[in-house]
PDB file of N, CA and C in Angstrom:
ATOM      1  N   UNK A  97     -15.543  63.687  44.972  1.00  0.00           N
ATOM      2  CA  UNK A  97     -16.958  63.579  45.271  1.00  0.00           C
ATOM      3  C   UNK A  97     -17.673  63.041  44.030  1.00  0.00           C
ATOM      4  N   UNK A  98     -18.629  62.195  44.257  1.00  0.00           N
ATOM      5  CA  UNK A  98     -19.384  61.600  43.152  1.00  0.00           C
ATOM      6  C   UNK A  98     -20.386  62.595  42.589  1.00  0.00           C
ATOM      7  N   UNK A  99     -20.681  62.401  41.327  1.00  0.00           N
ATOM      8  CA  UNK A  99     -21.667  63.276  40.678  1.00  0.00           C
ATOM      9  C   UNK A  99     -22.995  62.537  40.560  1.00  0.00           C
ATOM     10  N   UNK A 100     -23.936  62.928  41.376  1.00  0.00           N
ATOM     11  CA  UNK A 100     -25.307  62.450  41.287  1.00  0.00           C
ATOM     12  C   UNK A 100     -26.081  63.605  40.675  1.00  0.00           C
ATOM     13  N   UNK A 101     -26.561  63.452  39.426  1.00  0.00           N
ATOM     14  CA  UNK A 101     -27.131  64.606  38.717  1.00  0.00           C
ATOM     15  C   UNK A 101     -28.190  65.386  39.495  1.00  0.00           C
ATOM     16  N   UNK A 102     -29.131  64.717  40.120  1.00  0.00           N
ATOM     17  CA  UNK A 102     -30.199  65.436  40.831  1.00  0.00           C
ATOM     18  C   UNK A 102     -29.649  66.184  42.044  1.00  0.00           C
ATOM     19  N   UNK A 103     -28.787  65.514  42.810  1.00  0.00           N
ATOM     20  CA  UNK A 103     -28.217  66.173  43.991  1.00  0.00           C
ATOM     21  C   UNK A 103     -27.245  67.272  43.599  1.00  0.00           C
ATOM     22  N   UNK A 104     -26.465  67.019  42.555  1.00  0.00           N
ATOM     23  CA  UNK A 104     -25.484  68.013  42.123  1.00  0.00           C
ATOM     24  C   UNK A 104     -26.191  69.283  41.658  1.00  0.00           C
ATOM     25  N   UNK A 105     -27.256  69.129  40.890  1.00  0.00           N
ATOM     26  CA  UNK A 105     -28.002  70.285  40.387  1.00  0.00           C
ATOM     27  C   UNK A 105     -28.629  71.065  41.530  1.00  0.00           C
ATOM     28  N   UNK A 106     -29.247  70.366  42.463  1.00  0.00           N
ATOM     29  CA  UNK A 106     -29.893  71.079  43.565  1.00  0.00           C
ATOM     30  C   UNK A 106     -28.877  71.645  44.558  1.00  0.00           C
ATOM     31  N   UNK A 107     -27.669  71.126  44.558  1.00  0.00           N
ATOM     32  CA  UNK A 107     -26.642  71.623  45.474  1.00  0.00           C
ATOM     33  C   UNK A 107     -26.011  72.922  45.003  1.00  0.00           C
ATOM     34  N   UNK A 108     -25.892  73.082  43.702  1.00  0.00           N
ATOM     35  CA  UNK A 108     -25.121  74.213  43.193  1.00  0.00           C
ATOM     36  C   UNK A 108     -25.899  75.120  42.236  1.00  0.00           C
ATOM     37  N   UNK A 109     -27.195  74.916  42.104  1.00  0.00           N
ATOM     38  CA  UNK A 109     -28.005  75.795  41.256  1.00  0.00           C
ATOM     39  C   UNK A 109     -28.279  77.102  42.008  1.00  0.00           C
ATOM     40  N   UNK A 110     -28.125  78.228  41.343  1.00  0.00           N
ATOM     41  CA  UNK A 110     -28.295  79.510  42.044  1.00  0.00           C
ATOM     42  C   UNK A 110     -29.737  79.825  42.437  1.00  0.00           C
ATOM     43  N   UNK A 111     -30.701  79.251  41.761  1.00  0.00           N
ATOM     44  CA  UNK A 111     -32.103  79.583  42.043  1.00  0.00           C
ATOM     45  C   UNK A 111     -32.765  78.666  43.063  1.00  0.00           C
ATOM     46  N   UNK A 112     -32.025  77.720  43.572  1.00  0.00           N
ATOM     47  CA  UNK A 112     -32.564  76.793  44.571  1.00  0.00           C
ATOM     48  C   UNK A 112     -32.440  77.449  45.946  1.00  0.00           C
ATOM     49  N   UNK A 113     -33.448  77.304  46.802  1.00  0.00           N
ATOM     50  CA  UNK A 113     -33.373  77.902  48.141  1.00  0.00           C
ATOM     51  C   UNK A 113     -32.149  77.395  48.925  1.00  0.00           C
ATOM     52  N   UNK A 114     -31.651  78.236  49.793  1.00  0.00           N
ATOM     53  CA  UNK A 114     -30.423  77.921  50.531  1.00  0.00           C
ATOM     54  C   UNK A 114     -30.563  76.652  51.378  1.00  0.00           C
ATOM     55  N   UNK A 115     -31.702  76.456  51.991  1.00  0.00           N
ATOM     56  CA  UNK A 115     -31.899  75.269  52.833  1.00  0.00           C
ATOM     57  C   UNK A 115     -31.801  73.985  52.002  1.00  0.00           C
ATOM     58  N   UNK A 116     -32.341  74.012  50.806  1.00  0.00           N
ATOM     59  CA  UNK A 116     -32.283  72.842  49.917  1.00  0.00           C
ATOM     60  C   UNK A 116     -30.848  72.598  49.474  1.00  0.00           C
ATOM     61  N   UNK A 117     -30.114  73.666  49.184  1.00  0.00           N
ATOM     62  CA  UNK A 117     -28.706  73.521  48.782  1.00  0.00           C
ATOM     63  C   UNK A 117     -27.878  72.912  49.899  1.00  0.00           C
ATOM     64  N   UNK A 118     -28.088  73.369  51.124  1.00  0.00           N
ATOM     65  CA  UNK A 118     -27.333  72.835  52.270  1.00  0.00           C
ATOM     66  C   UNK A 118     -27.649  71.361  52.471  1.00  0.00           C
ATOM     67  N   UNK A 119     -28.913  70.995  52.411  1.00  0.00           N
ATOM     68  CA  UNK A 119     -29.314  69.608  52.584  1.00  0.00           C
ATOM     69  C   UNK A 119     -28.752  68.734  51.464  1.00  0.00           C
ATOM     70  N   UNK A 120     -28.787  69.217  50.239  1.00  0.00           N
ATOM     71  CA  UNK A 120     -28.259  68.451  49.112  1.00  0.00           C
ATOM     72  C   UNK A 120     -26.760  68.240  49.228  1.00  0.00           C
ATOM     73  N   UNK A 121     -26.044  69.267  49.655  1.00  0.00           N
ATOM     74  CA  UNK A 121     -24.592  69.124  49.833  1.00  0.00           C
ATOM     75  C   UNK A 121     -24.276  68.137  50.950  1.00  0.00           C
ATOM     76  N   UNK A 122     -25.076  68.149  51.999  1.00  0.00           N
ATOM     77  CA  UNK A 122     -24.873  67.188  53.089  1.00  0.00           C
ATOM     78  C   UNK A 122     -25.129  65.762  52.599  1.00  0.00           C
ATOM     79  N   UNK A 123     -26.165  65.586  51.789  1.00  0.00           N
ATOM     80  CA  UNK A 123     -26.449  64.258  51.240  1.00  0.00           C
ATOM     81  C   UNK A 123     -25.338  63.794  50.309  1.00  0.00           C
ATOM     82  N   UNK A 124     -24.757  64.703  49.540  1.00  0.00           N
ATOM     83  CA  UNK A 124     -23.622  64.340  48.691  1.00  0.00           C
ATOM     84  C   UNK A 124     -22.434  63.882  49.535  1.00  0.00           C
ATOM     85  N   UNK A 125     -22.178  64.584  50.637  1.00  0.00           N
ATOM     86  CA  UNK A 125     -21.071  64.184  51.511  1.00  0.00           C
ATOM     87  C   UNK A 125     -21.320  62.819  52.136  1.00  0.00           C
ATOM     88  N   UNK A 126     -22.550  62.569  52.564  1.00  0.00           N
ATOM     89  CA  UNK A 126     -22.896  61.276  53.165  1.00  0.00           C
ATOM     90  C   UNK A 126     -22.752  60.170  52.134  1.00  0.00           C
ATOM     91  N   UNK A 127     -23.197  60.422  50.913  1.00  0.00           N
ATOM     92  CA  UNK A 127     -23.091  59.416  49.860  1.00  0.00           C
ATOM     93  C   UNK A 127     -21.636  59.118  49.535  1.00  0.00           C
ATOM     94  N   UNK A 128     -20.820  60.150  49.478  1.00  0.00           N
ATOM     95  CA  UNK A 128     -19.396  59.983  49.207  1.00  0.00           C
ATOM     96  C   UNK A 128     -18.735  59.172  50.327  1.00  0.00           C
ATOM     97  N   UNK A 129     -19.061  59.477  51.571  1.00  0.00           N
ATOM     98  CA  UNK A 129     -18.510  58.744  52.701  1.00  0.00           C
ATOM     99  C   UNK A 129     -18.940  57.278  52.668  1.00  0.00           C
ATOM    100  N   UNK A 130     -20.206  57.027  52.392  1.00  0.00           N
ATOM    101  CA  UNK A 130     -20.713  55.654  52.345  1.00  0.00           C
ATOM    102  C   UNK A 130     -20.050  54.866  51.217  1.00  0.00           C
ATOM    103  N   UNK A 131     -19.826  55.514  50.087  1.00  0.00           N
ATOM    104  CA  UNK A 131     -19.181  54.838  48.956  1.00  0.00           C
ATOM    105  C   UNK A 131     -17.738  54.488  49.297  1.00  0.00           C
ATOM    106  N   UNK A 132     -17.015  55.424  49.902  1.00  0.00           N
ATOM    107  CA  UNK A 132     -15.630  55.146  50.298  1.00  0.00           C
ATOM    108  C   UNK A 132     -15.568  54.043  51.338  1.00  0.00           C
ATOM    109  N   UNK A 133     -16.494  54.039  52.266  1.00  0.00           N
ATOM    110  CA  UNK A 133     -16.546  53.010  53.291  1.00  0.00           C
ATOM    111  C   UNK A 133     -16.820  51.645  52.672  1.00  0.00           C
ATOM    112  N   UNK A 134     -17.704  51.598  51.692  1.00  0.00           N
ATOM    113  CA  UNK A 134     -18.023  50.338  51.025  1.00  0.00           C
ATOM    114  C   UNK A 134     -16.841  49.822  50.216  1.00  0.00           C
ATOM    115  N   UNK A 135     -16.041  50.725  49.670  1.00  0.00           N
ATOM    116  CA  UNK A 135     -14.906  50.307  48.856  1.00  0.00           C
ATOM    117  C   UNK A 135     -13.674  49.951  49.680  1.00  0.00           C
ATOM    118  N   UNK A 136     -13.671  50.237  50.966  1.00  0.00           N
ATOM    119  CA  UNK A 136     -12.505  49.954  51.800  1.00  0.00           C
ATOM    120  C   UNK A 136     -12.153  48.473  51.859  1.00  0.00           C
ATOM    121  N   UNK A 137     -13.144  47.607  51.881  1.00  0.00           N
ATOM    122  CA  UNK A 137     -12.865  46.187  52.034  1.00  0.00           C
ATOM    123  C   UNK A 137     -12.529  45.499  50.705  1.00  0.00           C
ATOM    124  N   UNK A 138     -12.562  46.212  49.603  1.00  0.00           N
ATOM    125  CA  UNK A 138     -12.211  45.645  48.304  1.00  0.00           C
ATOM    126  C   UNK A 138     -10.731  45.852  48.056  1.00  0.00           C
ATOM    127  N   UNK A 139     -10.024  44.754  47.881  1.00  0.00           N
ATOM    128  CA  UNK A 139      -8.602  44.848  47.601  1.00  0.00           C
ATOM    129  C   UNK A 139      -8.296  44.215  46.258  1.00  0.00           C
ATOM    130  N   UNK A 140      -7.144  44.549  45.706  1.00  0.00           N
ATOM    131  CA  UNK A 140      -6.756  44.029  44.395  1.00  0.00           C
ATOM    132  C   UNK A 140      -6.520  42.526  44.440  1.00  0.00           C
ATOM    133  N   UNK A 141      -5.973  42.023  45.520  1.00  0.00           N
ATOM    134  CA  UNK A 141      -5.629  40.602  45.619  1.00  0.00           C
ATOM    135  C   UNK A 141      -6.787  39.700  45.970  1.00  0.00           C
ATOM    136  N   UNK A 142      -7.969  40.180  45.999  1.00  0.00           N
ATOM    137  CA  UNK A 142      -9.131  39.350  46.324  1.00  0.00           C
ATOM    138  C   UNK A 142      -9.424  39.272  47.807  1.00  0.00           C
ATOM    139  N   UNK A 143      -8.670  39.966  48.622  1.00  0.00           N
ATOM    140  CA  UNK A 143      -8.945  40.000  50.049  1.00  0.00           C
ATOM    141  C   UNK A 143      -8.296  38.890  50.838  1.00  0.00           C
ATOM    142  N   UNK A 144      -7.368  38.152  50.231  1.00  0.00           N
ATOM    143  CA  UNK A 144      -6.705  37.046  50.958  1.00  0.00           C
ATOM    144  C   UNK A 144      -5.431  37.525  51.584  1.00  0.00           C
TER     145      UNK A 144
END
């Protein structure tokens, strides 16, 4: 999972409300999925 400082802090800080933590963790998962999806079409050989 990628480390986005603002999302990471709000996801795992103990003093942040539970609803904010859940939403932040969901956004981290979506960002990770989008990044992996974007990297799928990149190959070492240039895509030929």
